[in-house]
mmCIF file of C-alpha atoms in Angstrom:
data_model
loop_
_atom_site.group_PDB
_atom_site.id
_atom_site.type_symbol
_atom_site.label_atom_id
_atom_site.label_comp_id
_atom_site.label_asym_id
_atom_site.label_seq_id
_atom_site.Cartn_x
_atom_site.Cartn_y
_atom_site.Cartn_z
ATOM 1 C CA MET A 28 -48.310 -16.521 -41.187
ATOM 2 C CA GLU A 29 -49.323 -15.818 -37.917
ATOM 3 C CA ARG A 30 -49.230 -18.229 -34.852
ATOM 4 C CA LYS A 31 -49.885 -17.826 -31.847
ATOM 5 C CA ASN A 32 -48.174 -19.298 -28.818
ATOM 6 C CA ARG A 33 -50.401 -20.471 -25.580
ATOM 7 C CA GLY A 34 -49.173 -19.992 -21.731
ATOM 8 C CA ILE A 35 -45.847 -18.640 -20.872
ATOM 9 C CA LEU A 36 -44.468 -19.006 -24.328
ATOM 10 C CA LYS A 37 -46.199 -16.144 -25.552
ATOM 11 C CA ASN A 38 -43.228 -14.842 -23.926
ATOM 12 C CA LYS A 39 -40.246 -15.172 -26.307
ATOM 13 C CA LEU A 40 -37.811 -14.242 -23.442
ATOM 14 C CA PHE A 41 -38.563 -17.932 -22.259
ATOM 15 C CA LEU A 42 -37.777 -19.077 -25.126
ATOM 16 C CA TYR A 43 -34.438 -17.553 -25.255
ATOM 17 C CA LEU A 44 -33.871 -18.624 -21.547
ATOM 18 C CA THR A 45 -34.797 -22.157 -22.645
ATOM 19 C CA GLU A 46 -32.363 -21.531 -25.486
ATOM 20 C CA PHE A 47 -29.467 -20.387 -23.106
ATOM 21 C CA PHE A 48 -29.659 -22.849 -20.682
ATOM 22 C CA SER A 49 -29.815 -25.589 -23.318
ATOM 23 C CA GLY A 50 -26.480 -24.456 -24.430
ATOM 24 C CA MET A 51 -24.839 -23.889 -21.303
ATOM 25 C CA SER A 52 -25.557 -27.017 -19.959
ATOM 26 C CA VAL A 53 -24.403 -28.910 -22.908
ATOM 27 C CA MET A 54 -20.996 -27.396 -23.012
ATOM 28 C CA ALA A 55 -21.178 -27.897 -18.845
ATOM 29 C CA VAL A 56 -21.972 -31.350 -19.802
ATOM 30 C CA GLU A 57 -18.998 -31.706 -22.169
ATOM 31 C CA LEU A 58 -16.229 -30.283 -19.998
ATOM 32 C CA GLY A 59 -17.663 -32.600 -17.330
ATOM 33 C CA ALA A 60 -17.302 -35.457 -19.429
ATOM 34 C CA SER A 61 -13.453 -34.637 -19.720
ATOM 35 C CA ARG A 62 -13.292 -34.668 -16.108
ATOM 36 C CA LEU A 63 -15.576 -38.236 -15.486
ATOM 37 C CA LEU A 64 -13.012 -40.174 -18.542
ATOM 38 C CA ALA A 65 -9.817 -38.503 -17.336
ATOM 39 C CA PRO A 66 -8.638 -40.844 -14.049
ATOM 40 C CA TYR A 67 -9.569 -43.659 -17.095
ATOM 41 C CA PHE A 68 -8.814 -42.573 -20.073
ATOM 42 C CA SER A 69 -6.368 -39.878 -19.367
ATOM 43 C CA SER A 70 -7.557 -36.367 -21.237
ATOM 44 C CA SER A 71 -5.042 -36.743 -24.309
ATOM 45 C CA GLN A 72 -5.746 -34.959 -27.314
ATOM 46 C CA ILE A 73 -7.712 -38.680 -28.314
ATOM 47 C CA VAL A 74 -9.819 -38.178 -25.702
ATOM 48 C CA TRP A 75 -10.936 -34.905 -25.934
ATOM 49 C CA THR A 76 -11.484 -35.712 -29.643
ATOM 50 C CA ILE A 77 -13.745 -38.601 -28.848
ATOM 51 C CA ILE A 78 -15.632 -36.498 -26.451
ATOM 52 C CA ILE A 79 -15.914 -33.638 -29.330
ATOM 53 C CA GLY A 80 -17.277 -36.017 -31.746
ATOM 54 C CA THR A 81 -19.539 -38.099 -30.225
ATOM 55 C CA ILE A 82 -21.174 -34.505 -28.342
ATOM 56 C CA MET A 83 -21.319 -33.463 -32.293
ATOM 57 C CA ILE A 84 -22.778 -36.750 -33.307
ATOM 58 C CA ALA A 85 -25.739 -36.680 -30.877
ATOM 59 C CA MET A 86 -26.319 -32.435 -31.337
ATOM 60 C CA ALA A 87 -26.923 -32.748 -34.647
ATOM 61 C CA LEU A 88 -29.183 -36.403 -34.587
ATOM 62 C CA GLY A 89 -31.140 -34.054 -31.839
ATOM 63 C CA ASN A 90 -31.230 -31.383 -34.184
ATOM 64 C CA ILE A 91 -32.929 -33.685 -36.839
ATOM 65 C CA TYR A 92 -35.303 -35.659 -34.769
ATOM 66 C CA GLY A 93 -36.076 -32.098 -32.656
ATOM 67 C CA GLY A 94 -37.426 -31.151 -36.352
ATOM 68 C CA ARG A 95 -38.948 -33.663 -37.293
ATOM 69 C CA THR A 96 -40.890 -33.765 -34.066
ATOM 70 C CA ALA A 97 -41.578 -29.842 -33.956
ATOM 71 C CA ASP A 98 -43.235 -29.959 -37.652
ATOM 72 C CA LYS A 99 -45.537 -33.535 -37.386
ATOM 73 C CA SER A 100 -46.550 -32.749 -33.248
ATOM 74 C CA PRO A 101 -45.681 -28.999 -32.364
ATOM 75 C CA ASN A 102 -46.848 -29.377 -28.830
ATOM 76 C CA PRO A 103 -43.879 -28.162 -26.523
ATOM 77 C CA ASP A 104 -45.049 -30.203 -23.835
ATOM 78 C CA LYS A 105 -43.116 -32.927 -25.558
ATOM 79 C CA LEU A 106 -40.345 -30.475 -26.018
ATOM 80 C CA TYR A 107 -39.668 -30.053 -22.010
ATOM 81 C CA GLY A 108 -40.733 -33.443 -20.628
ATOM 82 C CA ARG A 109 -37.545 -34.600 -22.995
ATOM 83 C CA ILE A 110 -35.554 -31.752 -21.126
ATOM 84 C CA ILE A 111 -36.495 -33.078 -17.725
ATOM 85 C CA VAL A 112 -35.338 -36.573 -18.936
ATOM 86 C CA ALA A 113 -32.087 -34.928 -20.042
ATOM 87 C CA ALA A 114 -31.910 -33.338 -16.908
ATOM 88 C CA LEU A 115 -32.567 -36.658 -14.813
ATOM 89 C CA TRP A 116 -29.666 -38.084 -16.753
ATOM 90 C CA ILE A 117 -27.209 -36.152 -16.175
ATOM 91 C CA ALA A 118 -28.185 -35.994 -12.390
ATOM 92 C CA LEU A 119 -27.235 -39.325 -12.886
ATOM 93 C CA ILE A 120 -23.644 -39.225 -14.345
ATOM 94 C CA PRO A 121 -21.988 -38.730 -11.043
ATOM 95 C CA VAL A 122 -23.786 -41.698 -9.397
ATOM 96 C CA VAL A 123 -23.407 -44.671 -12.273
ATOM 97 C CA GLY A 124 -20.915 -43.221 -15.011
ATOM 98 C CA LYS A 125 -17.889 -44.380 -12.822
ATOM 99 C CA TYR A 126 -19.769 -48.262 -12.860
ATOM 100 C CA ILE A 127 -20.561 -47.641 -16.407
ATOM 101 C CA ILE A 128 -16.666 -47.151 -17.171
ATOM 102 C CA VAL A 129 -15.332 -49.844 -15.474
ATOM 103 C CA GLY A 130 -17.963 -52.587 -16.752
ATOM 104 C CA ILE A 131 -17.474 -50.744 -20.584
ATOM 105 C CA SER A 132 -13.279 -51.322 -19.639
ATOM 106 C CA ALA A 133 -13.691 -54.769 -18.035
ATOM 107 C CA VAL A 134 -15.629 -56.155 -21.053
ATOM 108 C CA LEU A 135 -13.154 -54.987 -23.328
ATOM 109 C CA ILE A 136 -10.197 -55.600 -22.397
ATOM 110 C CA PHE A 137 -10.608 -59.207 -22.441
ATOM 111 C CA SER A 138 -11.865 -59.089 -25.963
ATOM 112 C CA VAL A 139 -10.101 -56.386 -27.539
ATOM 113 C CA ASN A 140 -6.287 -56.098 -28.472
ATOM 114 C CA ASN A 141 -5.635 -53.007 -30.391
ATOM 115 C CA ASN A 142 -7.135 -49.380 -29.957
ATOM 116 C CA PHE A 143 -8.359 -50.313 -25.875
ATOM 117 C CA LEU A 144 -8.039 -46.939 -25.431
ATOM 118 C CA ILE A 145 -10.065 -45.456 -28.160
ATOM 119 C CA LEU A 146 -12.495 -47.924 -28.253
ATOM 120 C CA ALA A 147 -13.343 -48.171 -24.409
ATOM 121 C CA ALA A 148 -13.475 -44.226 -24.172
ATOM 122 C CA PHE A 149 -15.552 -44.177 -27.339
ATOM 123 C CA VAL A 150 -17.684 -46.280 -26.246
ATOM 124 C CA ALA A 151 -18.409 -44.777 -22.636
ATOM 125 C CA CYS A 152 -19.024 -41.793 -24.434
ATOM 126 C CA MET A 153 -21.809 -43.125 -26.560
ATOM 127 C CA VAL A 154 -23.484 -44.983 -23.466
ATOM 128 C CA ILE A 155 -22.997 -42.113 -20.873
ATOM 129 C CA PHE A 156 -23.269 -38.735 -22.927
ATOM 130 C CA VAL A 157 -24.732 -39.059 -26.688
ATOM 131 C CA PHE A 158 -28.908 -39.583 -25.150
ATOM 132 C CA PRO A 159 -28.854 -36.527 -23.067
ATOM 133 C CA LEU A 160 -27.443 -34.569 -25.068
ATOM 134 C CA PHE A 161 -29.266 -35.945 -28.110
ATOM 135 C CA LEU A 162 -32.168 -35.051 -26.474
ATOM 136 C CA LEU A 163 -30.548 -31.414 -25.523
ATOM 137 C CA GLY A 164 -30.171 -31.165 -29.382
ATOM 138 C CA THR A 165 -33.649 -31.312 -30.254
ATOM 139 C CA VAL A 166 -34.159 -27.853 -28.110
ATOM 140 C CA THR A 167 -33.558 -24.929 -31.155
ATOM 141 C CA PRO A 168 -35.563 -26.624 -33.792
ATOM 142 C CA SER A 169 -38.396 -26.781 -31.575
ATOM 143 C CA LEU A 170 -37.716 -23.147 -30.266
ATOM 144 C CA VAL A 171 -37.428 -22.064 -33.655
ATOM 145 C CA LYS A 172 -40.745 -23.707 -34.321
ATOM 146 C CA TYR A 173 -42.744 -22.195 -31.503
ATOM 147 C CA SER A 174 -40.962 -18.378 -31.475
ATOM 148 C CA VAL A 175 -41.181 -17.564 -34.970
ATOM 149 C CA SER A 176 -44.744 -16.117 -35.069
ATOM 150 C CA ASN A 177 -44.528 -13.760 -38.242
ATOM 151 C CA LEU A 178 -42.365 -15.090 -41.026
ATOM 152 C CA ASP A 179 -41.230 -11.646 -41.943
ATOM 153 C CA ASP A 180 -39.012 -11.277 -38.858
ATOM 154 C CA ASN A 181 -37.999 -14.817 -38.623
ATOM 155 C CA GLY A 182 -34.792 -14.302 -39.747
ATOM 156 C CA LYS A 183 -34.094 -12.133 -36.674
ATOM 157 C CA THR A 184 -36.028 -14.440 -34.620
ATOM 158 C CA VAL A 185 -33.759 -17.184 -35.630
ATOM 159 C CA GLY A 186 -30.485 -15.059 -35.195
ATOM 160 C CA THR A 187 -31.513 -14.103 -31.405
ATOM 161 C CA LEU A 188 -32.143 -17.757 -30.734
ATOM 162 C CA GLY A 189 -28.566 -18.443 -31.974
ATOM 163 C CA ALA A 190 -27.141 -15.832 -29.883
ATOM 164 C CA PHE A 191 -28.366 -16.837 -26.671
ATOM 165 C CA ASN A 192 -27.143 -20.243 -27.516
ATOM 166 C CA THR A 193 -23.594 -19.458 -27.964
ATOM 167 C CA ILE A 194 -23.800 -16.642 -24.979
ATOM 168 C CA GLY A 195 -24.709 -20.058 -23.021
ATOM 169 C CA SER A 196 -22.490 -22.172 -24.489
ATOM 170 C CA ILE A 197 -19.398 -19.726 -23.415
ATOM 171 C CA ILE A 198 -21.058 -19.332 -20.064
ATOM 172 C CA GLY A 199 -21.020 -22.885 -19.787
ATOM 173 C CA THR A 200 -17.485 -23.380 -20.465
ATOM 174 C CA PHE A 201 -16.134 -20.614 -18.373
ATOM 175 C CA VAL A 202 -18.024 -21.280 -15.202
ATOM 176 C CA PRO A 203 -17.415 -24.752 -14.774
ATOM 177 C CA THR A 204 -14.034 -24.801 -15.404
ATOM 178 C CA PHE A 205 -13.363 -21.236 -13.184
ATOM 179 C CA VAL A 206 -16.283 -21.617 -10.631
ATOM 180 C CA THR A 207 -17.932 -24.775 -9.873
ATOM 181 C CA ILE A 208 -15.590 -27.379 -10.740
ATOM 182 C CA PRO A 209 -12.950 -25.931 -8.296
ATOM 183 C CA ALA A 210 -15.000 -25.288 -5.991
ATOM 184 C CA VAL A 211 -17.618 -28.008 -5.277
ATOM 185 C CA GLY A 212 -15.874 -30.734 -7.690
ATOM 186 C CA THR A 213 -17.534 -32.617 -11.258
ATOM 187 C CA SER A 214 -19.996 -34.425 -9.384
ATOM 188 C CA ILE A 215 -22.095 -31.319 -7.991
ATOM 189 C CA THR A 216 -21.167 -29.959 -11.092
ATOM 190 C CA PHE A 217 -23.209 -31.593 -13.065
ATOM 191 C CA LEU A 218 -26.040 -31.801 -10.314
ATOM 192 C CA ILE A 219 -26.284 -27.702 -10.852
ATOM 193 C CA PHE A 220 -26.397 -28.108 -14.226
ATOM 194 C CA ALA A 221 -29.140 -30.560 -14.001
ATOM 195 C CA GLY A 222 -30.974 -29.220 -11.429
ATOM 196 C CA ILE A 223 -31.029 -25.611 -13.786
ATOM 197 C CA LEU A 224 -32.907 -27.551 -16.100
ATOM 198 C CA LEU A 225 -35.255 -29.309 -14.067
ATOM 199 C CA ALA A 226 -36.198 -25.974 -12.812
ATOM 200 C CA LEU A 227 -36.810 -24.218 -16.606
ATOM 201 C CA SER A 228 -38.891 -27.322 -17.167
ATOM 202 C CA ILE A 229 -40.760 -27.226 -13.800
ATOM 203 C CA VAL A 230 -41.536 -23.691 -14.211
ATOM 204 C CA TYR A 231 -42.896 -24.214 -17.438
ATOM 205 C CA PHE A 232 -45.414 -26.662 -16.587
ATOM 206 C CA VAL A 233 -46.628 -24.415 -13.399
ATOM 207 C CA MET A 234 -47.182 -21.956 -15.857
ATOM 208 C CA GLU A 235 -49.191 -23.749 -18.151
ATOM 209 C CA LYS A 236 -51.046 -25.605 -15.682
ATOM 210 C CA GLN A 237 -52.224 -22.103 -14.186
ATOM 211 C CA GLY A 238 -52.325 -20.731 -17.626
ATOM 212 C CA LYS A 239 -55.099 -23.264 -18.214
ATOM 213 C CA ARG A 240 -56.905 -23.299 -14.955
ATOM 214 C CA LYS A 241 -57.477 -19.203 -15.914
#
């Protein structure tokens, strides 16, 4: 079965780069989440468990939604539109995140008698981080739809996508910890990775627009 992509998506390298930067950004946001929550809830094993758990929930739901959306409406414009929304949300986290945490804590401290730390950290993670990571979770199944042009080599293509995602995740783990957070802080780190996602989507839409003109 052959299927043709249009515009910039004819180049599988761009699809692989999308997977790479998506995986990198997910890990960067996860590490940024720990730094954002630490002043309020500490950086204990409990808080890390909550962060990892909520992110896994978001990614799982995003995988399911992305797969169904890619089958029903295989329009890459929608995928890169979701990446833009995720980028803008991530960029807003350092601006409004602390106020959301304080507001959630203020509400729960008067209504919860037991396990305040666990519940407050969980709700804060759900409100702040689940939505953008849900959107990034839609990337992989969508890219599989766009990158598999021949069922004879679909295993190779899916494996390459997985490798790019994993390599991106590895870099997204080390760069914030050893480079951006020590150098410019957590807030700027969020902005850097939001900017990467935004730039990726802008390149896609600009190239698609030029392709349509041609």
